[in-house]
Structure formats: C-alpha cells, structure tokens
Backbone as CSV, one residue per row, in Angstrom:
resi,resn,N_x,N_y,N_z,CA_x,CA_y,CA_z,C_x,C_y,C_z
1,UNK,97.040,-32.267,24.798,98.474,-32.271,24.590,98.942,-30.833,24.175
2,UNK,98.161,-30.246,23.231,98.556,-28.952,22.750,98.464,-27.953,23.831
3,UNK,97.436,-28.130,24.712,97.244,-27.135,25.832,98.326,-27.261,26.887
4,UNK,98.797,-28.535,27.110,99.893,-28.830,28.062,101.187,-28.174,27.528
5,UNK,101.428,-28.286,26.202,102.570,-27.694,25.645,102.530,-26.141,25.793
6,UNK,101.372,-25.655,25.540,101.305,-24.171,25.645,101.572,-23.752,27.055
7,UNK,100.952,-24.475,28.040,101.125,-24.130,29.443,102.588,-24.215,29.881
8,UNK,103.297,-25.196,29.355,104.735,-25.364,29.675,105.565,-24.232,29.106
9,UNK,105.273,-23.880,27.887,105.972,-22.728,27.248,105.774,-21.454,27.989
10,UNK,104.517,-21.204,28.417,104.219,-20.019,29.094,104.956,-19.958,30.473
11,UNK,104.895,-21.036,31.213,105.552,-21.193,32.473,107.141,-20.938,32.321
12,UNK,107.709,-21.503,31.306,109.150,-21.346,31.098,109.429,-19.870,30.661
13,UNK,108.629,-19.275,29.814,108.901,-17.870,29.431,108.650,-16.842,30.549
14,UNK,107.658,-17.131,31.360,107.499,-16.258,32.521,108.615,-16.319,33.472
15,UNK,109.108,-17.524,33.751,110.224,-17.634,34.624,111.487,-17.061,33.991
16,UNK,111.764,-17.294,32.729,112.862,-16.724,32.044,112.805,-15.132,31.994
17,UNK,111.641,-14.628,31.856,111.523,-13.144,31.845,111.998,-12.628,33.211
18,UNK,111.513,-13.253,34.290,111.906,-12.726,35.655,113.419,-12.793,35.781
19,UNK,114.068,-13.948,35.391,115.470,-14.139,35.583,116.282,-13.199,34.751
20,UNK,115.889,-13.139,33.451,116.703,-12.334,32.510,116.520,-10.794,32.937
21,UNK,115.364,-10.351,33.375,115.231,-9.015,33.730,116.082,-8.677,34.966
22,UNK,116.207,-9.591,35.894,116.970,-9.382,37.058,118.471,-9.486,36.868
23,UNK,118.883,-10.360,35.948,120.256,-10.706,35.886,120.910,-10.498,34.509
24,UNK,120.136,-10.157,33.427,120.655,-9.916,32.122,120.993,-11.268,31.474
25,UNK,121.381,-11.161,30.190,121.717,-12.345,29.452,122.935,-13.054,29.970
26,UNK,124.001,-12.320,30.109,125.229,-12.899,30.601,125.178,-13.542,31.887
27,UNK,124.477,-12.885,32.791,124.391,-13.358,34.181,123.450,-14.464,34.366
28,UNK,122.719,-14.846,33.428,121.625,-15.908,33.586,122.111,-17.261,33.091
29,UNK,121.799,-18.248,33.918,122.129,-19.664,33.566,120.811,-20.369,33.305
30,UNK,120.828,-21.316,32.350,119.552,-22.013,32.002,119.074,-22.737,33.148
31,UNK,120.031,-23.245,34.015,119.590,-24.002,35.174,118.725,-23.142,36.129
32,UNK,119.140,-21.827,36.194,118.312,-20.919,37.064,116.900,-20.812,36.515
33,UNK,116.810,-20.737,35.210,115.459,-20.635,34.608,114.687,-21.858,34.889
34,UNK,115.319,-23.023,34.746,114.630,-24.344,35.010,114.125,-24.334,36.436
35,UNK,114.998,-23.948,37.406,114.548,-23.908,38.800,113.385,-23.003,39.027
36,UNK,113.446,-21.840,38.418,112.425,-20.747,38.584,111.104,-21.265,38.024
37,UNK,111.197,-21.999,36.913,109.960,-22.527,36.208,109.502,-23.879,36.804
38,UNK,110.324,-24.529,37.619,109.946,-25.762,38.192,109.933,-26.900,37.157
39,UNK,110.849,-26.751,36.183,110.969,-27.849,35.126,112.453,-28.254,35.124
40,UNK,112.724,-29.331,34.258,114.100,-29.740,34.113,114.658,-29.069,32.850
41,UNK,116.005,-29.115,32.792,116.721,-28.505,31.584,116.271,-29.126,30.296
42,UNK,115.986,-30.405,30.262,115.628,-31.115,29.044,114.311,-30.429,28.488
43,UNK,113.425,-30.079,29.327,112.173,-29.468,28.889,112.436,-28.142,28.251
44,UNK,113.281,-27.334,28.871,113.560,-26.067,28.346,114.156,-26.195,26.894
45,UNK,115.127,-27.179,26.821,115.836,-27.399,25.537,114.841,-27.895,24.476
46,UNK,113.779,-28.613,24.926,112.807,-29.186,24.042,112.021,-28.028,23.356
47,UNK,111.668,-27.105,24.195,110.799,-25.975,23.672,111.666,-24.798,23.069
48,UNK,112.803,-24.564,23.612,113.747,-23.533,23.117,115.103,-24.085,22.950
49,UNK,115.595,-24.095,21.749,116.834,-24.786,21.408,118.080,-24.205,22.139
50,UNK,118.055,-22.894,22.513,119.200,-22.339,23.134,118.811,-21.179,24.054
51,UNK,119.740,-20.792,24.859,119.479,-19.661,25.799,119.281,-18.371,24.869
52,UNK,119.994,-18.271,23.784,119.858,-17.087,22.974,118.485,-17.024,22.343
53,UNK,117.933,-18.194,21.905,116.584,-18.210,21.372,115.521,-17.828,22.344
54,UNK,115.727,-18.382,23.581,114.744,-18.008,24.672,114.812,-16.512,25.015
55,UNK,115.992,-16.023,25.051,116.226,-14.601,25.369,115.688,-13.735,24.376
56,UNK,115.868,-13.991,23.094,115.386,-13.206,21.982,113.822,-13.233,21.952
57,UNK,113.269,-14.339,22.334,111.770,-14.419,22.406,111.282,-13.467,23.495
58,UNK,111.970,-13.534,24.667,111.474,-12.703,25.831,111.763,-11.252,25.483
59,UNK,112.875,-10.957,24.834,113.224,-9.569,24.478,112.174,-8.960,23.490
60,UNK,111.821,-9.708,22.500,110.944,-9.175,21.533,109.541,-8.891,22.182
61,UNK,109.069,-9.747,23.088,107.834,-9.419,23.781,107.929,-8.261,24.762
62,UNK,109.043,-8.167,25.432,109.285,-7.061,26.367,109.376,-5.729,25.695
63,UNK,110.098,-5.746,24.542,110.307,-4.559,23.763,108.993,-4.070,23.256
64,UNK,108.158,-4.989,22.767,106.753,-4.602,22.283,106.003,-3.940,23.297
65,UNK,106.093,-4.436,24.594,105.384,-3.826,25.698,106.027,-2.453,25.948
66,UNK,107.311,-2.295,25.952,108.003,-1.143,26.258,107.730,0.044,25.298
67,UNK,107.704,-0.327,24.007,107.590,0.750,22.981,106.195,0.795,22.327
68,UNK,105.490,-0.371,22.485,104.215,-0.464,21.768,103.171,0.529,22.153
69,UNK,103.081,0.896,23.474,102.146,1.808,23.896,102.371,3.232,23.385
70,UNK,103.694,3.557,23.311,104.003,4.856,22.692,103.651,4.945,21.303
71,UNK,103.935,3.833,20.522,103.625,3.812,19.090,102.158,4.051,18.813
72,UNK,101.384,3.325,19.635,99.982,3.486,19.546,99.405,4.881,19.867
73,UNK,99.978,5.392,20.879,99.564,6.778,21.274,99.983,7.847,20.330
74,UNK,101.143,7.752,19.710,101.545,8.801,18.770,100.787,8.765,17.441
75,UNK,100.093,7.664,17.277,99.236,7.601,16.075,97.759,7.754,16.329
76,UNK,97.361,8.129,17.565,96.021,8.438,17.876,95.660,9.835,17.263
77,UNK,94.366,10.016,16.934,93.892,11.307,16.400,93.462,12.317,17.486
78,UNK,94.117,12.217,18.676,93.827,13.170,19.704,94.614,14.402,19.600
79,UNK,94.186,15.626,20.087,94.922,16.872,19.996,96.310,16.702,20.561
80,UNK,97.224,17.495,20.070,98.658,17.393,20.455,98.858,17.400,21.941
81,UNK,98.297,18.443,22.688,98.571,18.562,24.067,97.993,17.347,24.867
82,UNK,96.804,16.923,24.422,96.226,15.728,25.067,97.047,14.518,24.881
83,UNK,97.710,14.426,23.646,98.624,13.298,23.298,99.754,13.250,24.187
84,UNK,100.423,14.391,24.373,101.606,14.487,25.238,101.276,13.983,26.592
85,UNK,100.142,14.444,27.195,99.715,14.123,28.496,99.546,12.611,28.615
86,UNK,98.814,12.003,27.571,98.536,10.595,27.601,99.768,9.724,27.511
87,UNK,100.716,10.145,26.686,101.952,9.353,26.532,102.719,9.333,27.886
88,UNK,102.867,10.499,28.497,103.537,10.545,29.819,102.803,9.786,30.838
89,UNK,101.501,9.903,30.907,100.729,9.156,31.950,100.858,7.699,31.776
90,UNK,100.566,7.201,30.595,100.655,5.695,30.293,102.006,5.168,30.515
91,UNK,102.986,5.837,29.968,104.357,5.352,30.045,104.925,5.381,31.422
92,UNK,104.497,6.357,32.229,104.976,6.413,33.607,104.432,5.265,34.403
93,UNK,103.112,4.982,34.255,102.557,3.855,34.884,103.247,2.479,34.599
94,UNK,103.559,2.276,33.282,104.177,1.142,32.774,105.597,0.922,33.419
95,UNK,106.392,1.994,33.525,107.742,1.977,34.096,107.723,1.716,35.589
96,UNK,106.760,2.325,36.258,106.655,2.125,37.715,106.364,0.673,38.035
97,UNK,105.506,0.108,37.247,105.137,-1.321,37.448,106.204,-2.267,36.837
98,UNK,107.020,-1.858,35.949,108.056,-2.662,35.355,109.412,-1.983,35.421
99,UNK,110.063,-1.686,36.569,111.232,-0.953,36.739,112.492,-1.506,36.078
100,UNK,112.500,-2.851,35.880,113.685,-3.492,35.425,113.737,-3.551,33.816
101,UNK,112.590,-3.159,33.199,112.493,-3.266,31.768,113.470,-2.304,31.040
102,UNK,113.643,-1.036,31.427,114.534,-0.159,30.651,115.968,-0.649,30.617
103,UNK,116.492,-1.134,31.735,117.885,-1.650,31.799,118.025,-2.950,30.900
104,UNK,116.951,-3.721,30.903,116.916,-4.982,30.137,116.996,-4.685,28.604
105,UNK,116.175,-3.641,28.259,116.142,-3.278,26.828,117.456,-2.650,26.368
106,UNK,118.014,-1.799,27.155,119.258,-1.083,26.820,120.470,-2.040,26.856
107,UNK,120.398,-3.085,27.707,121.569,-4.061,27.737,121.753,-4.791,26.371
108,UNK,120.650,-5.148,25.769,120.779,-5.732,24.433,121.154,-4.775,23.406
109,UNK,120.622,-3.517,23.469,120.970,-2.458,22.540,122.469,-2.229,22.486
110,UNK,123.088,-2.223,23.711,124.556,-2.039,23.795,125.300,-3.098,23.152
111,UNK,124.737,-4.353,23.188,125.454,-5.470,22.611,125.257,-5.623,21.094
112,UNK,124.024,-5.432,20.659,123.829,-5.606,19.188,123.781,-4.318,18.345
113,UNK,124.147,-3.219,19.033,124.337,-1.910,18.284,122.954,-1.439,17.777
114,UNK,121.856,-1.880,18.401,120.589,-1.315,17.917,119.940,-2.014,16.810
115,UNK,120.485,-3.218,16.409,119.962,-3.915,15.222,118.493,-4.276,15.365
116,UNK,118.075,-4.564,16.680,116.699,-4.973,16.799,115.730,-3.795,16.528
117,UNK,116.213,-2.533,16.848,115.455,-1.346,16.576,115.379,-1.129,15.108
118,UNK,116.488,-1.425,14.396,116.481,-1.226,12.973,115.508,-2.179,12.255
119,UNK,115.443,-3.426,12.777,114.583,-4.461,12.158,113.109,-3.992,12.294
120,UNK,112.798,-3.316,13.404,111.434,-2.905,13.627,111.142,-1.564,13.021
121,UNK,112.153,-0.970,12.451,112.099,0.320,11.732,111.406,1.389,12.708
122,UNK,111.928,1.538,13.868,111.473,2.505,14.838,111.577,3.884,14.274
123,UNK,112.631,4.157,13.524,112.777,5.511,12.898,111.622,5.774,11.918
124,UNK,111.270,4.747,11.154,110.165,4.904,10.163,108.854,5.107,10.837
125,UNK,108.668,4.395,11.961,107.405,4.614,12.791,107.236,6.073,13.170
126,UNK,108.275,6.703,13.656,108.304,8.096,14.092,108.061,9.022,12.863
127,UNK,108.795,8.757,11.819,108.787,9.555,10.646,107.318,9.655,10.045
128,UNK,106.647,8.488,10.094,105.381,8.391,9.485,104.176,8.481,10.491
129,UNK,104.471,8.938,11.591,103.464,9.023,12.660,102.570,10.263,12.560
130,UNK,101.332,10.118,13.169,100.398,11.231,13.195,100.960,12.334,14.054
131,UNK,101.745,11.965,15.075,102.421,12.924,15.967,103.291,13.884,15.244
132,UNK,104.104,13.368,14.295,105.007,14.245,13.464,104.185,15.179,12.616
133,UNK,103.140,14.669,11.979,102.246,15.500,11.215,101.595,16.583,11.979
134,UNK,101.171,16.252,13.233,100.537,17.285,14.054,101.578,18.385,14.440
135,UNK,102.795,17.989,14.757,103.829,18.999,15.072,104.033,19.925,13.864
136,UNK,104.081,19.336,12.714,104.306,20.173,11.428,103.079,21.046,11.259
137,UNK,101.903,20.599,11.434,100.685,21.405,11.144,100.591,22.519,12.173
138,UNK,100.908,22.227,13.445,100.847,23.330,14.456,101.932,24.273,14.255
139,UNK,103.071,23.849,13.769,104.116,24.775,13.557,103.797,25.783,12.298
140,UNK,103.129,25.179,11.238,102.729,25.934,10.130,101.688,27.000,10.524
141,UNK,100.823,26.584,11.496,99.840,27.581,11.911,100.437,28.672,12.784
142,UNK,101.630,28.486,13.278,102.265,29.440,14.182,101.949,29.277,15.580
143,UNK,101.404,28.106,15.938,100.972,27.802,17.339,102.139,27.320,18.208
144,UNK,103.110,26.614,17.558,104.276,26.124,18.292,105.461,26.295,17.449
145,UNK,106.681,26.249,18.113,107.928,26.373,17.335,108.211,25.048,16.632
146,UNK,109.112,25.197,15.576,109.435,24.005,14.794,110.340,23.084,15.680
147,UNK,109.976,21.838,15.768,110.606,20.946,16.658,110.647,19.549,16.055
148,UNK,111.785,18.882,16.172,111.917,17.511,15.747,111.151,16.607,16.712
149,UNK,110.220,15.746,16.169,109.433,14.918,17.099,110.373,14.027,17.967
150,UNK,111.509,13.647,17.502,112.452,12.853,18.283,112.859,13.524,19.553
151,UNK,113.000,14.908,19.493,113.332,15.625,20.609,112.316,15.512,21.706
152,UNK,111.079,15.640,21.334,109.977,15.560,22.280,109.890,14.189,22.926
153,UNK,109.950,13.079,22.066,109.812,11.779,22.555,111.094,11.461,23.452
154,UNK,112.231,11.902,23.085,113.376,11.703,23.961,113.254,12.393,25.279
155,UNK,112.787,13.580,25.314,112.509,14.315,26.588,111.564,13.422,27.472
156,UNK,110.493,12.958,26.803,109.492,12.158,27.608,110.075,10.906,28.169
157,UNK,110.765,10.138,27.318,111.366,8.902,27.660,112.489,9.072,28.805
158,UNK,113.447,10.069,28.459,114.494,10.260,29.311,114.066,10.770,30.699
159,UNK,112.977,11.658,30.641,112.566,12.204,31.995,111.894,11.195,32.896
160,UNK,111.401,10.132,32.250,110.682,9.075,33.080,111.665,7.885,33.358
161,UNK,112.455,7.489,32.359,113.346,6.398,32.517,114.492,6.601,33.484
162,UNK,115.007,7.812,33.460,116.239,8.121,34.467,115.814,7.881,35.854
163,UNK,114.702,8.527,36.331,114.427,8.297,37.772,114.144,6.835,38.081
164,UNK,113.556,6.086,37.159,113.267,4.676,37.331,114.569,3.865,37.472
165,UNK,115.518,4.085,36.599,116.760,3.396,36.658,117.651,3.871,37.855
166,UNK,117.450,5.090,38.257,118.265,5.662,39.410,117.361,5.782,40.651
167,UNK,116.459,4.895,40.792,115.465,4.934,41.910,116.127,5.000,43.269
168,UNK,117.173,4.231,43.488,117.814,4.213,44.779,118.520,5.545,45.074
169,UNK,119.078,6.185,44.088,119.751,7.489,44.275,118.634,8.530,44.534
170,UNK,117.681,8.590,43.698,116.601,9.485,43.803,115.914,9.472,45.114
171,UNK,115.612,8.155,45.545,114.942,7.947,46.807,115.882,8.339,48.003
172,UNK,117.131,8.148,47.896,118.100,8.562,48.932,118.100,10.091,49.066
173,UNK,118.310,10.810,47.869,118.412,12.148,47.918,117.117,12.859,48.408
174,UNK,116.043,12.274,47.999,114.735,12.840,48.370,114.173,12.281,49.679
175,UNK,114.883,11.373,50.296,114.376,10.759,51.536,113.066,10.055,51.397
176,UNK,112.987,9.346,50.226,111.636,8.694,49.849,111.648,7.199,50.220
177,UNK,110.526,6.725,50.669,110.341,5.317,50.755,109.600,4.908,49.492
178,UNK,109.177,3.661,49.359,108.519,3.193,48.192,107.306,4.034,47.756
179,UNK,106.480,4.275,48.806,105.271,5.079,48.649,105.634,6.482,48.192
180,UNK,106.650,7.010,48.789,107.144,8.381,48.435,107.608,8.504,46.976
181,UNK,108.345,7.411,46.559,108.860,7.409,45.194,107.656,7.288,44.242
182,UNK,106.665,6.551,44.472,105.458,6.470,43.572,104.785,7.832,43.409
183,UNK,104.726,8.559,44.613,104.177,9.898,44.611,104.984,10.817,43.815
184,UNK,106.327,10.641,43.913,107.229,11.399,43.081,107.034,11.250,41.599
185,UNK,106.777,10.033,41.255,106.632,9.727,39.800,105.269,10.254,39.362
186,UNK,104.250,10.161,40.216,102.910,10.731,39.925,103.030,12.236,39.648
187,UNK,103.913,12.893,40.436,104.104,14.335,40.277,104.673,14.582,38.885
188,UNK,105.574,13.758,38.467,106.271,13.926,37.200,105.235,13.878,35.999
189,UNK,104.125,13.171,36.205,103.078,13.181,35.198,102.511,14.568,34.955
190,UNK,102.605,15.412,35.896,102.123,16.775,35.773,103.256,17.686,35.254
191,UNK,104.453,17.474,35.756,105.558,18.384,35.433,106.031,18.236,34.013
192,UNK,106.212,16.964,33.523,106.823,16.754,32.230,105.929,17.298,31.038
193,UNK,104.650,17.048,31.028,103.866,17.655,29.916,103.846,19.200,29.958
194,UNK,103.766,19.718,31.202,103.810,21.163,31.360,105.117,21.719,30.760
195,UNK,106.223,21.124,31.072,107.530,21.605,30.524,107.518,21.510,29.020
196,UNK,107.099,20.381,28.476,107.122,20.291,27.048,106.231,21.261,26.290
197,UNK,105.006,21.412,26.831,104.098,22.391,26.144,104.548,23.836,26.319
198,UNK,105.200,24.077,27.465,105.725,25.450,27.661,106.901,25.680,26.682
199,UNK,107.697,24.773,26.389,108.742,24.921,25.395,108.210,25.083,23.903
200,UNK,107.193,24.224,23.657,106.634,24.217,22.302,105.910,25.502,21.903
201,UNK,105.128,26.023,22.877,104.288,27.254,22.528,105.056,28.417,22.261
202,UNK,104.685,29.115,21.202,105.304,30.344,20.779,104.915,31.448,21.677
203,UNK,105.818,32.211,22.186,105.482,33.292,23.103,105.083,34.577,22.378
C-alpha cells in the first residue's frame, strides 16, 4: 500500500512538473495535471490539498536542481580557474536538457518577490562559499583583480540562461537547427570561462 501511494505521488508530480513548466502556475488547471498523470482529480486532491501546495512542491525540487549544482561546485576545493570551467560546463548541460526551467523559476520569483530565495538564504550561501574565499585569496596574492563573487556568478548564469530563454531568436539569427543550437551552447562552454578569467587576471 505504501509503495502504491509513493508511485501515485511520483506519477502526479512528474505530470505536474511537465504541465507547470510548460504553462506556469496561472495557466495550469488541475484537470490538465490529472489527464497528464492518468488519474482523477480526487486522487490529486487526496495527495496534494491544493494546486498551490502541488506547485510549491514541484518548485522546491526544481529550484534545488537549478541552483544545487552551482552551490555544490562553488564549495569544492578545486583551483579557481578549474572551478569556473566546471560550473559553466555543468550548468550549460543542465540548461540545454531543461530549457523550460529558468522561465519557471523566474515566474515565481516575480510573483513572490524572491521570498523563496530568502528562505534558502542564497545570499548567505554565496557569502560563506569557498569560491568567495578563493577570490579574496587570489586578490590578496595579486593574481586577480578584486571582484564581487556575485558579479562572476551573474555573468555565468546570465551568459547561459539568456540564449536558452531566447533560443528561437538566437536560432533564427544564427540560422541554427536544434543540432546547431546545441553546438552553439557547447562553444559557449569555451568562451564564457575564457572571458571571465581574462577579466579577472591582472595584466
């Protein structure tokens, strides 16, 4: 019985994630989720009391995927340049495979004013990260210029998220098909770290 309950919850959440990602909170009806999951509305209401509760559950899991990899990488004890390359590489792969996630994350942020980010203390995570300490140490040694870690992280995220969210425009301007767009994103794995390190290094 417990296994059946878990399977039903997983099925509902997987269907809800697909619908919410495609249509957002406001555009999604519980009936659509029920149809996508192959269950009735009563079953969804049994496991999740409301659309809001189901959405918040999906959002929390999706956000953890979205930002969790970056948090893990900025706290690794790898050299600074290697770390920048790894963050770009890992995050680029995630976004290419999950192109609807950035819009989904930002849609809730616009509604709740970033309350979810505050609850997770994202600022504290960056402030106490190994990455920030490495930047400070390299600056003190005279190897790089003094830089706010948020600037570096924002450059990485923005440089990857924008082309994903504007894929149709980028593909049109570049005359790219799906394969071509993936190759374009692979090329960004090389360009972005080089740009960041070129800026950081003292001439």
